[in-house]
Amino acid sequence: MYAVLDIETTGGKFNEEGITEIAIYKFDGHEIVDQFISLINPEREIQPFVVNLTGINNKMLRNAPKFYEVAKRIVEITEDCVIVAHNSSFDYRILKTEFKRLGFPFKRKTLCTVELSKQLIPDMPSYSLGKLTRNLGIAISDRHRADGDAKATVKLFKMLLNKDLKKEIIKSSIKIEHRPKIASNLRTIIEELPTETGVYYIHNEAGDIIYIGKSNNIKKRITQHFTGTNSKSKKIQANVNSVTFERTGSELVALLKESEEIKKNKPILNRALKRNNFSYALYQFIDKNGYVNLKIDSAYKKERPITTFTNRQSAISFINYAVETFELCQKLTGLERTKSSCFNYGISECGGACILEESSEDYNSRVNGFVDLYSYENKNMLIIDRGRYVDEKSVVVIENGVFKGLGFFDLNHQINNKDVLLSLITPMTDNRDNKHIIQSYVRRHKKRLKIISF
């Protein structure tokens, strides 16, 4: 659990400042579950430059509560939480100073979104909250006021959690929460999980991730792990201490994150992704008569495939679909081996490319139309799918035929501006596994997905 906060102060000498406004959002990694926002009477004068910056003046604070009157609420909302702030060393120092004046020791773990941003979003022109959020397309209102800055920090932190493929943020917070051992109380874990699509992370008592998986129903999948009798399920049941998760909304995003994060984290209970998961591929070649032929073959040939499949039957089904939809020849797609015309020619469903009756130019134009539709070779495209929330969408970015990464957006301008788009996404590896995942998913869900060329 996190307490994302922002504090405005009077300014002045080091450790003599007073708080004028505070905003705290209790954030579970997915949504805000509690909040506290208040002006505070600092019982001292506000520096003139601070008044000009924040708009908060002494008259506004005359009837505001003093710090000792809100201290209990601050303790309660931040208890068992990691404090998250943009330049957290400042906000945490100010809080500790105020509590010290009351004779109360205030101690919390902290995370700084400035430091995290520098690690996870390198090469930004500035890491000040205003400029960073502007460059990332994050809307911010009431700049230099506690509530506006805290809300923007929540949005930034949510993005950073998504970009943290190694899960260092989650692992560090799991370690400090010191949850009691719950291997004998697995039902408690299950009750806290959503029935939504996403990626889940099973942790041991030390906070280490021992298993990563994805599901369209996280609660149901974890229940299966906890009630299963196979070797993997028993190991999970024996070692689990907690389960964290990330909603993705989109199954495509979940599949890609699962694949990438297993490779980066190498959880002890995950089997390595087997290369033969995608053992068949569709290739093209031009025969001696100038016709483009399609063929199904091993996925490990040196040629670049059009797309890949988990088994031969899936590949054959896809070719049959192509023959019917694009009026292709069964012989030239490898479905029939014959020295004469194909079966479809005899029932007037093939133009006769198999016996040179249809010109190669006409036939090849249809084959190339099919290939272009299902291959993203040299393409710039955005694959838009469901997001985590009703007003959000997910985006997978392909640039020059290379998978660049994925992210989420809620404003169209965030994907219309290429620089903003590329800063929003979590960079990922353009490898064989991810290419297969994308192509396979697009084949199955093309009618529902929105694909934009850029």
Coordinates of C-alpha atoms in Angstrom, one line a residue:
M1 CA 0.0 0.0 0.0
Y2 CA 1.2 3.5 -0.8
A3 CA 0.5 7.0 0.5
V4 CA 1.1 9.3 -2.4
L5 CA 1.4 12.9 -1.0
D6 CA 2.3 16.4 -1.7
I7 CA 3.1 19.2 0.8
E8 CA 3.1 23.0 0.5
T9 CA 5.2 24.9 3.1
T10 CA 5.8 28.4 4.3
G11 CA 9.4 28.5 3.0
G12 CA 12.1 29.8 5.1
K13 CA 15.2 28.4 6.9
F14 CA 16.0 24.7 6.8
N15 CA 13.8 22.8 9.3
E16 CA 12.0 26.0 10.3
E17 CA 9.4 25.6 7.6
G18 CA 5.7 24.9 8.4
I19 CA 3.1 23.0 6.4
T20 CA 0.4 25.2 4.8
E21 CA -1.4 22.5 2.8
I22 CA -1.2 18.7 2.5
A23 CA -2.9 16.1 0.2
I24 CA -2.5 12.4 0.7
Y25 CA -4.0 9.7 -1.5
K26 CA -3.9 6.1 -0.2
F27 CA -3.2 4.0 -3.3
D28 CA -3.2 0.2 -3.5
G29 CA -1.3 0.1 -6.8
H30 CA -4.5 0.1 -8.8
E31 CA -6.9 2.7 -7.4
I32 CA -7.2 5.3 -4.7
V33 CA -8.9 3.8 -1.6
D34 CA -8.7 6.8 0.8
Q35 CA -7.7 10.4 0.8
F36 CA -7.0 13.4 3.1
I37 CA -6.7 17.0 1.8
S38 CA -6.5 20.0 4.1
L39 CA -5.1 23.5 4.5
I40 CA -3.0 23.8 7.7
N41 CA -2.4 26.8 9.8
P42 CA 1.5 26.8 10.1
E43 CA 1.5 29.4 13.0
R44 CA 4.2 31.4 11.2
E45 CA 4.4 33.7 8.3
I46 CA 4.5 32.5 4.7
Q47 CA 7.4 33.8 2.6
P48 CA 6.3 36.2 -0.1
F49 CA 7.8 34.2 -3.0
V50 CA 5.8 31.1 -1.8
V51 CA 2.5 33.2 -1.8
N52 CA 3.2 34.1 -5.4
L53 CA 4.0 30.5 -6.3
T54 CA 1.1 28.7 -4.6
G55 CA -1.5 31.4 -4.1
I56 CA -1.8 30.4 -0.4
N57 CA -1.7 33.4 1.9
N58 CA -1.8 33.9 5.7
K59 CA -5.5 35.1 5.5
M60 CA -6.6 31.8 3.9
L61 CA -5.0 29.8 6.7
R62 CA -6.4 31.9 9.7
N63 CA -9.2 29.4 10.4
A64 CA -7.5 26.3 9.1
P65 CA -6.6 23.4 11.5
K66 CA -3.2 23.5 13.1
F67 CA -0.9 20.5 12.5
Y68 CA -1.5 18.8 15.9
E69 CA -5.2 18.8 15.0
V70 CA -4.7 16.7 11.8
A71 CA -1.6 14.7 13.0
K72 CA -3.7 11.7 14.0
R73 CA -5.4 11.5 10.6
I74 CA -2.0 11.7 8.9
V75 CA -0.7 8.8 11.0
E76 CA -3.7 6.7 10.3
I77 CA -3.8 7.2 6.5
T78 CA 0.0 6.5 6.1
E79 CA 0.2 3.6 8.5
D80 CA 1.7 0.4 6.9
C81 CA 2.2 2.5 3.7
V82 CA 5.2 3.5 1.7
I83 CA 5.2 7.2 1.3
V84 CA 5.5 8.2 -2.4
A85 CA 6.3 11.8 -3.4
H86 CA 8.0 13.8 -6.2
N87 CA 11.2 14.6 -4.4
S88 CA 10.2 12.5 -1.3
S89 CA 13.2 13.5 0.7
F90 CA 11.7 17.1 1.1
D91 CA 8.1 16.0 1.9
Y92 CA 9.3 13.3 4.3
R93 CA 11.7 15.7 6.1
I94 CA 8.9 18.3 6.5
L95 CA 6.5 15.7 8.0
K96 CA 9.2 14.3 10.4
T97 CA 10.0 17.9 11.5
E98 CA 6.3 18.6 12.2
F99 CA 5.9 15.4 14.2
K100 CA 9.2 16.0 16.1
R101 CA 7.7 19.4 17.3
L102 CA 4.9 17.3 18.8
G103 CA 7.3 14.9 20.4
F104 CA 6.1 12.0 18.2
P105 CA 8.6 9.9 16.1
F106 CA 7.3 9.5 12.6
K107 CA 8.9 6.8 10.5
R108 CA 7.9 5.5 7.1
K109 CA 9.6 3.9 4.1
T110 CA 9.7 6.3 1.1
L111 CA 9.8 6.1 -2.7
C112 CA 10.8 9.1 -4.8
T113 CA 9.1 9.5 -8.2
V114 CA 11.9 11.7 -9.4
E115 CA 14.5 9.0 -8.9
L116 CA 12.1 6.3 -10.3
S117 CA 11.4 8.4 -13.3
K118 CA 15.1 8.8 -14.0
Q119 CA 15.5 5.0 -13.9
L120 CA 12.4 4.0 -15.8
I121 CA 12.0 7.0 -18.2
P122 CA 15.5 8.0 -19.0
D123 CA 16.6 11.0 -21.2
M124 CA 13.6 13.2 -20.4
P125 CA 14.5 16.9 -20.8
S126 CA 13.4 17.7 -17.2
Y127 CA 12.2 15.7 -14.2
S128 CA 10.3 18.6 -12.5
L129 CA 6.7 17.5 -11.9
G130 CA 5.2 20.1 -14.2
K131 CA 7.5 19.5 -17.2
L132 CA 7.7 15.7 -16.8
T133 CA 3.9 15.3 -16.7
R134 CA 3.5 17.7 -19.6
N135 CA 6.0 15.6 -21.7
L136 CA 4.2 12.4 -20.7
G137 CA 0.7 13.8 -21.6
I138 CA -0.5 13.6 -18.0
A139 CA -3.1 16.2 -17.2
I140 CA -2.4 18.4 -14.2
S141 CA -4.5 21.1 -12.6
D142 CA -3.8 23.4 -9.7
R143 CA -0.1 23.2 -10.2
H144 CA 1.9 24.1 -7.0
R145 CA -1.2 23.2 -4.9
A146 CA -1.0 20.0 -2.8
D147 CA -4.1 18.4 -4.2
G148 CA -3.3 19.0 -7.9
D149 CA 0.4 17.9 -7.5
A150 CA -0.6 14.8 -5.5
K151 CA -3.1 13.7 -8.1
A152 CA -0.5 14.2 -10.8
T153 CA 2.0 12.1 -8.8
V154 CA -0.6 9.3 -8.5
K155 CA -0.9 9.2 -12.3
L156 CA 2.8 9.3 -12.7
F157 CA 3.4 6.6 -10.1
K158 CA 0.8 4.4 -11.8
M159 CA 2.7 4.8 -15.1
L160 CA 6.0 4.0 -13.3
L161 CA 4.6 0.8 -11.8
N162 CA 3.6 -0.3 -15.2
K163 CA 7.0 0.5 -16.7
D164 CA 8.8 -1.4 -13.8
L165 CA 9.2 -4.7 -15.6
K166 CA 11.6 -6.0 -13.0
K167 CA 9.0 -5.3 -10.3
E168 CA 11.6 -3.6 -8.0
I169 CA 9.0 -1.2 -6.7
I170 CA 6.5 -4.0 -5.7
K171 CA 9.3 -6.2 -4.3
S172 CA 10.6 -3.5 -2.1
S173 CA 7.2 -2.7 -0.7
I174 CA 6.3 -6.3 -0.1
K175 CA 9.5 -6.7 1.9
I176 CA 8.7 -3.9 4.3
E177 CA 5.0 -4.8 4.8
H178 CA 6.0 -7.9 6.8
R179 CA 2.7 -9.7 6.3
P180 CA 2.2 -12.7 8.5
K181 CA 2.8 -16.1 7.0
I182 CA -0.4 -17.0 5.3
A183 CA 0.3 -20.4 3.6
S184 CA -2.4 -21.9 5.8
N185 CA -4.9 -19.2 5.0
L186 CA -4.9 -19.1 1.2
R187 CA -8.5 -18.1 1.1
T188 CA -7.6 -14.7 2.6
I189 CA -5.4 -14.0 -0.4
I190 CA -8.0 -15.1 -2.9
E191 CA -10.6 -12.8 -1.4
E192 CA -8.5 -9.7 -2.1
L193 CA -8.0 -10.5 -5.8
P194 CA -10.0 -9.2 -8.8
T195 CA -11.9 -11.2 -11.4
E196 CA -10.3 -9.1 -14.1
T197 CA -7.7 -9.6 -16.8
G198 CA -4.1 -9.0 -15.8
V199 CA -0.8 -10.3 -14.7
Y200 CA -0.2 -11.8 -11.2
Y201 CA 2.9 -12.2 -9.2
I202 CA 3.2 -14.8 -6.4
H203 CA 5.7 -13.8 -3.7
N204 CA 7.5 -15.8 -1.0
E205 CA 8.0 -14.6 2.6
A206 CA 11.1 -12.6 1.5
G207 CA 9.0 -10.7 -1.1
D208 CA 10.7 -12.4 -4.0
I209 CA 8.6 -13.3 -7.0
I210 CA 8.5 -17.0 -7.4
Y211 CA 5.9 -17.3 -10.1
I212 CA 4.4 -14.9 -12.8
G213 CA 1.2 -15.7 -14.7
K214 CA -1.6 -14.0 -16.7
S215 CA -5.3 -14.7 -16.7
N216 CA -8.6 -13.2 -17.9
N217 CA -9.8 -13.9 -14.4
I218 CA -7.0 -13.5 -11.8
K219 CA -9.0 -14.7 -8.8
K220 CA -10.1 -17.8 -10.7
R221 CA -6.6 -18.6 -11.8
I222 CA -5.0 -18.2 -8.3
T223 CA -7.8 -20.4 -6.9
Q224 CA -6.7 -23.1 -9.4
H225 CA -3.1 -22.7 -8.2
F226 CA -4.2 -23.0 -4.5
T227 CA -6.4 -26.0 -5.1
G228 CA -4.3 -27.9 -7.7
T229 CA -2.6 -31.1 -6.9
N230 CA 0.2 -31.1 -9.5
S231 CA 3.8 -30.5 -8.6
K232 CA 3.8 -26.8 -9.5
S233 CA 0.6 -26.1 -7.5
K234 CA 2.0 -27.8 -4.4
K235 CA 5.2 -25.8 -4.6
I236 CA 3.2 -22.6 -4.9
Q237 CA 1.0 -23.5 -2.0
A238 CA 4.1 -24.3 0.2
N239 CA 5.9 -21.1 -0.6
V240 CA 3.3 -18.4 -1.2
N241 CA 3.1 -15.5 1.2
S242 CA 1.3 -12.9 -0.9
V243 CA 0.0 -12.3 -4.4
T244 CA 0.2 -8.9 -6.2
F245 CA -1.3 -8.2 -9.6
E246 CA -1.5 -5.6 -12.4
R247 CA -4.8 -5.1 -14.2
T248 CA -4.3 -4.8 -17.9
G249 CA -7.8 -4.9 -19.3
S250 CA -6.4 -6.2 -22.6
E251 CA -5.4 -9.8 -22.9
L252 CA -2.8 -8.8 -25.4
V253 CA -1.0 -6.6 -22.9
A254 CA -1.2 -9.3 -20.3
L255 CA 0.4 -11.8 -22.6
L256 CA 3.2 -9.5 -23.6
K257 CA 3.9 -8.4 -20.0
E258 CA 3.9 -12.0 -18.8
S259 CA 6.4 -13.0 -21.5
E260 CA 8.7 -10.1 -20.9
E261 CA 8.6 -10.2 -17.1
I262 CA 9.3 -13.9 -16.9
K263 CA 12.4 -13.4 -18.9
K264 CA 13.5 -10.4 -16.8
N265 CA 12.7 -11.8 -13.3
K266 CA 13.3 -15.6 -14.0
P267 CA 10.9 -16.7 -11.2
I268 CA 12.0 -20.0 -9.7
L269 CA 8.7 -21.8 -10.4
N270 CA 8.2 -20.6 -13.9
R271 CA 9.2 -22.9 -16.7
A272 CA 11.3 -21.2 -19.3
L273 CA 9.2 -20.3 -22.4
K274 CA 9.8 -23.2 -24.7
R275 CA 10.9 -22.3 -28.3
N276 CA 8.6 -25.0 -29.7
N277 CA 5.6 -23.1 -28.4
F278 CA 5.6 -21.6 -31.9
S279 CA 6.8 -24.5 -33.9
Y280 CA 5.1 -23.7 -37.2
A281 CA 5.3 -20.7 -39.5
L282 CA 3.8 -19.4 -42.8
Y283 CA 6.3 -18.5 -45.5
Q284 CA 6.1 -17.2 -49.0
F285 CA 8.2 -17.8 -52.1
I286 CA 7.9 -17.1 -55.9
D287 CA 7.8 -20.2 -58.1
K288 CA 9.3 -20.5 -61.6
N289 CA 6.1 -19.2 -63.2
G290 CA 6.2 -16.0 -61.1
Y291 CA 3.4 -16.9 -58.7
V292 CA 3.6 -16.2 -55.0
N293 CA 3.3 -19.5 -53.2
L294 CA 2.5 -19.9 -49.5
K295 CA 3.8 -22.8 -47.4
I296 CA 3.7 -24.1 -43.8
D297 CA 7.1 -25.1 -42.4
S298 CA 9.2 -25.3 -39.3
A299 CA 9.4 -21.9 -37.5
Y300 CA 13.2 -22.1 -37.2
K301 CA 14.1 -21.6 -40.8
K302 CA 16.3 -18.6 -41.6
E303 CA 13.6 -16.9 -43.7
R304 CA 11.4 -14.3 -42.1
P305 CA 7.9 -15.8 -41.6
I306 CA 4.6 -14.0 -42.4
T307 CA 3.3 -15.3 -39.0
T308 CA 3.7 -18.2 -36.6
F309 CA 1.5 -20.9 -35.0
T310 CA 1.6 -23.1 -32.0
N311 CA 0.7 -26.2 -34.0
R312 CA 0.3 -27.4 -37.7
Q313 CA -3.5 -27.6 -37.5
S314 CA -3.8 -23.9 -36.5
A315 CA -1.7 -23.1 -39.5
I316 CA -3.8 -25.2 -41.9
S317 CA -7.0 -23.6 -40.6
F318 CA -5.6 -20.2 -41.2
I319 CA -4.5 -21.1 -44.8
N320 CA -8.1 -22.4 -45.4
Y321 CA -9.5 -19.1 -44.2
A322 CA -7.1 -17.2 -46.6
V323 CA -8.1 -19.4 -49.6
E324 CA -11.8 -18.8 -49.0
T325 CA -11.5 -15.0 -48.1
F326 CA -8.9 -14.0 -50.7
E327 CA -9.8 -16.5 -53.4
L328 CA -6.4 -18.2 -53.4
C329 CA -5.4 -21.4 -55.0
Q330 CA -5.3 -24.6 -52.9
K331 CA -2.3 -25.9 -54.9
L332 CA -0.3 -22.6 -54.5
T333 CA -1.0 -22.4 -50.8
G334 CA 0.3 -26.0 -50.2
L335 CA -3.1 -27.4 -49.2
E336 CA -3.1 -29.8 -52.2
R337 CA -0.3 -31.7 -54.0
T338 CA -1.3 -32.2 -57.6
K339 CA 0.3 -31.9 -61.0
S340 CA -3.0 -30.5 -62.5
S341 CA -5.6 -28.1 -61.3
C342 CA -6.7 -27.8 -57.7
F343 CA -10.1 -29.1 -56.5
N344 CA -11.5 -25.5 -56.2
Y345 CA -10.8 -24.9 -59.9
G346 CA -13.2 -27.7 -60.8
I347 CA -16.0 -26.0 -58.8
S348 CA -15.2 -22.6 -60.2
E349 CA -13.8 -21.2 -56.9
C350 CA -10.2 -20.9 -58.2
G351 CA -9.2 -18.5 -61.0
G352 CA -6.8 -21.1 -62.5
A353 CA -3.4 -19.9 -61.2
C354 CA -2.6 -23.5 -60.6
I355 CA -2.7 -24.2 -64.4
L356 CA -1.5 -20.7 -65.5
E357 CA -5.0 -19.5 -66.6
E358 CA -5.0 -16.6 -64.3
S359 CA -2.2 -14.1 -64.7
S360 CA 0.5 -14.0 -62.0
E361 CA -0.1 -10.2 -61.6
D362 CA -3.8 -10.6 -60.7
Y363 CA -3.2 -13.6 -58.4
N364 CA -0.2 -12.1 -56.7
S365 CA -2.1 -8.9 -55.9
R366 CA -4.5 -10.9 -53.8
V367 CA -1.8 -12.9 -52.1
N368 CA 0.1 -9.7 -51.3
G369 CA -3.1 -8.1 -49.9
F370 CA -3.5 -11.1 -47.6
V371 CA 0.2 -11.0 -46.5
D372 CA 0.0 -7.2 -45.9
L373 CA -3.0 -7.6 -43.7
Y374 CA -1.5 -10.1 -41.4
S375 CA 2.2 -9.1 -41.3
Y376 CA 3.5 -5.9 -39.7
E377 CA 6.8 -6.0 -41.7
N378 CA 8.1 -2.4 -42.1
K379 CA 4.9 -1.0 -40.8
N380 CA 4.2 1.8 -38.3
M381 CA 1.1 0.9 -36.4
L382 CA -0.8 1.3 -33.1
I383 CA -2.9 -1.6 -31.9
I384 CA -5.6 -0.1 -29.7
D385 CA -7.4 -2.5 -27.2
R386 CA -9.3 -2.4 -24.0
G387 CA -7.7 -0.5 -21.1
R388 CA -7.8 -1.1 -17.3
Y389 CA -10.8 1.2 -16.8
V390 CA -13.8 2.3 -18.8
D391 CA -12.3 5.6 -19.9
E392 CA -8.9 4.2 -20.8
K393 CA -7.4 2.3 -23.8
S394 CA -4.2 0.2 -24.1
V395 CA -1.8 0.6 -27.0
V396 CA 0.9 -1.6 -28.5
V397 CA 3.3 0.3 -30.7
I398 CA 5.0 -1.2 -33.8
E399 CA 7.6 1.1 -35.5
N400 CA 9.2 0.2 -38.8
G401 CA 8.0 -3.4 -38.2
V402 CA 9.7 -3.5 -34.7
F403 CA 7.7 -4.0 -31.5
K404 CA 8.6 -1.0 -29.4
G405 CA 6.5 -1.5 -26.3
L406 CA 3.0 -0.9 -24.8
G407 CA 1.2 1.5 -22.5
F408 CA -2.2 3.1 -21.6
F409 CA -3.8 6.3 -22.5
D410 CA -7.0 8.2 -21.8
L411 CA -6.6 11.2 -24.0
N412 CA -6.3 11.0 -27.8
H413 CA -3.6 13.6 -28.0
Q414 CA -1.3 11.2 -26.1
I415 CA -1.2 8.9 -29.1
N416 CA -1.4 11.7 -31.8
N417 CA 1.9 13.1 -30.7
K418 CA 4.7 10.6 -31.4
D419 CA 7.1 12.0 -28.8
V420 CA 4.5 11.9 -26.1
L421 CA 3.4 8.4 -27.2
L422 CA 6.9 6.9 -27.1
S423 CA 7.5 8.4 -23.6
L424 CA 4.3 6.9 -22.3
I425 CA 5.0 3.3 -23.4
T426 CA 6.9 0.7 -21.5
P427 CA 9.8 -0.3 -23.8
M428 CA 9.9 -4.1 -24.6
T429 CA 12.0 -6.5 -26.5
D430 CA 11.2 -7.3 -30.1
N431 CA 11.8 -11.0 -29.9
R432 CA 10.3 -14.1 -31.5
D433 CA 7.9 -14.7 -28.6
N434 CA 6.5 -11.2 -28.6
K435 CA 6.0 -11.2 -32.4
H436 CA 4.1 -14.5 -32.2
I437 CA 1.9 -13.2 -29.4
I438 CA 1.0 -10.0 -31.3
Q439 CA 0.4 -11.7 -34.6
S440 CA -1.6 -14.5 -33.1
Y441 CA -3.8 -12.1 -31.1
V442 CA -4.4 -9.8 -34.0
R443 CA -5.4 -12.8 -36.2
R444 CA -8.0 -13.9 -33.6
H445 CA -9.3 -10.5 -32.6
K446 CA -8.8 -8.3 -35.7
K447 CA -12.5 -7.3 -36.0
R448 CA -12.6 -6.0 -32.4
L449 CA -9.2 -4.2 -32.4
K450 CA -8.6 -0.7 -33.6
I451 CA -5.4 -0.5 -35.7
I452 CA -4.0 2.9 -36.6
S453 CA -1.2 3.5 -39.1
F454 CA 1.2 6.4 -38.2

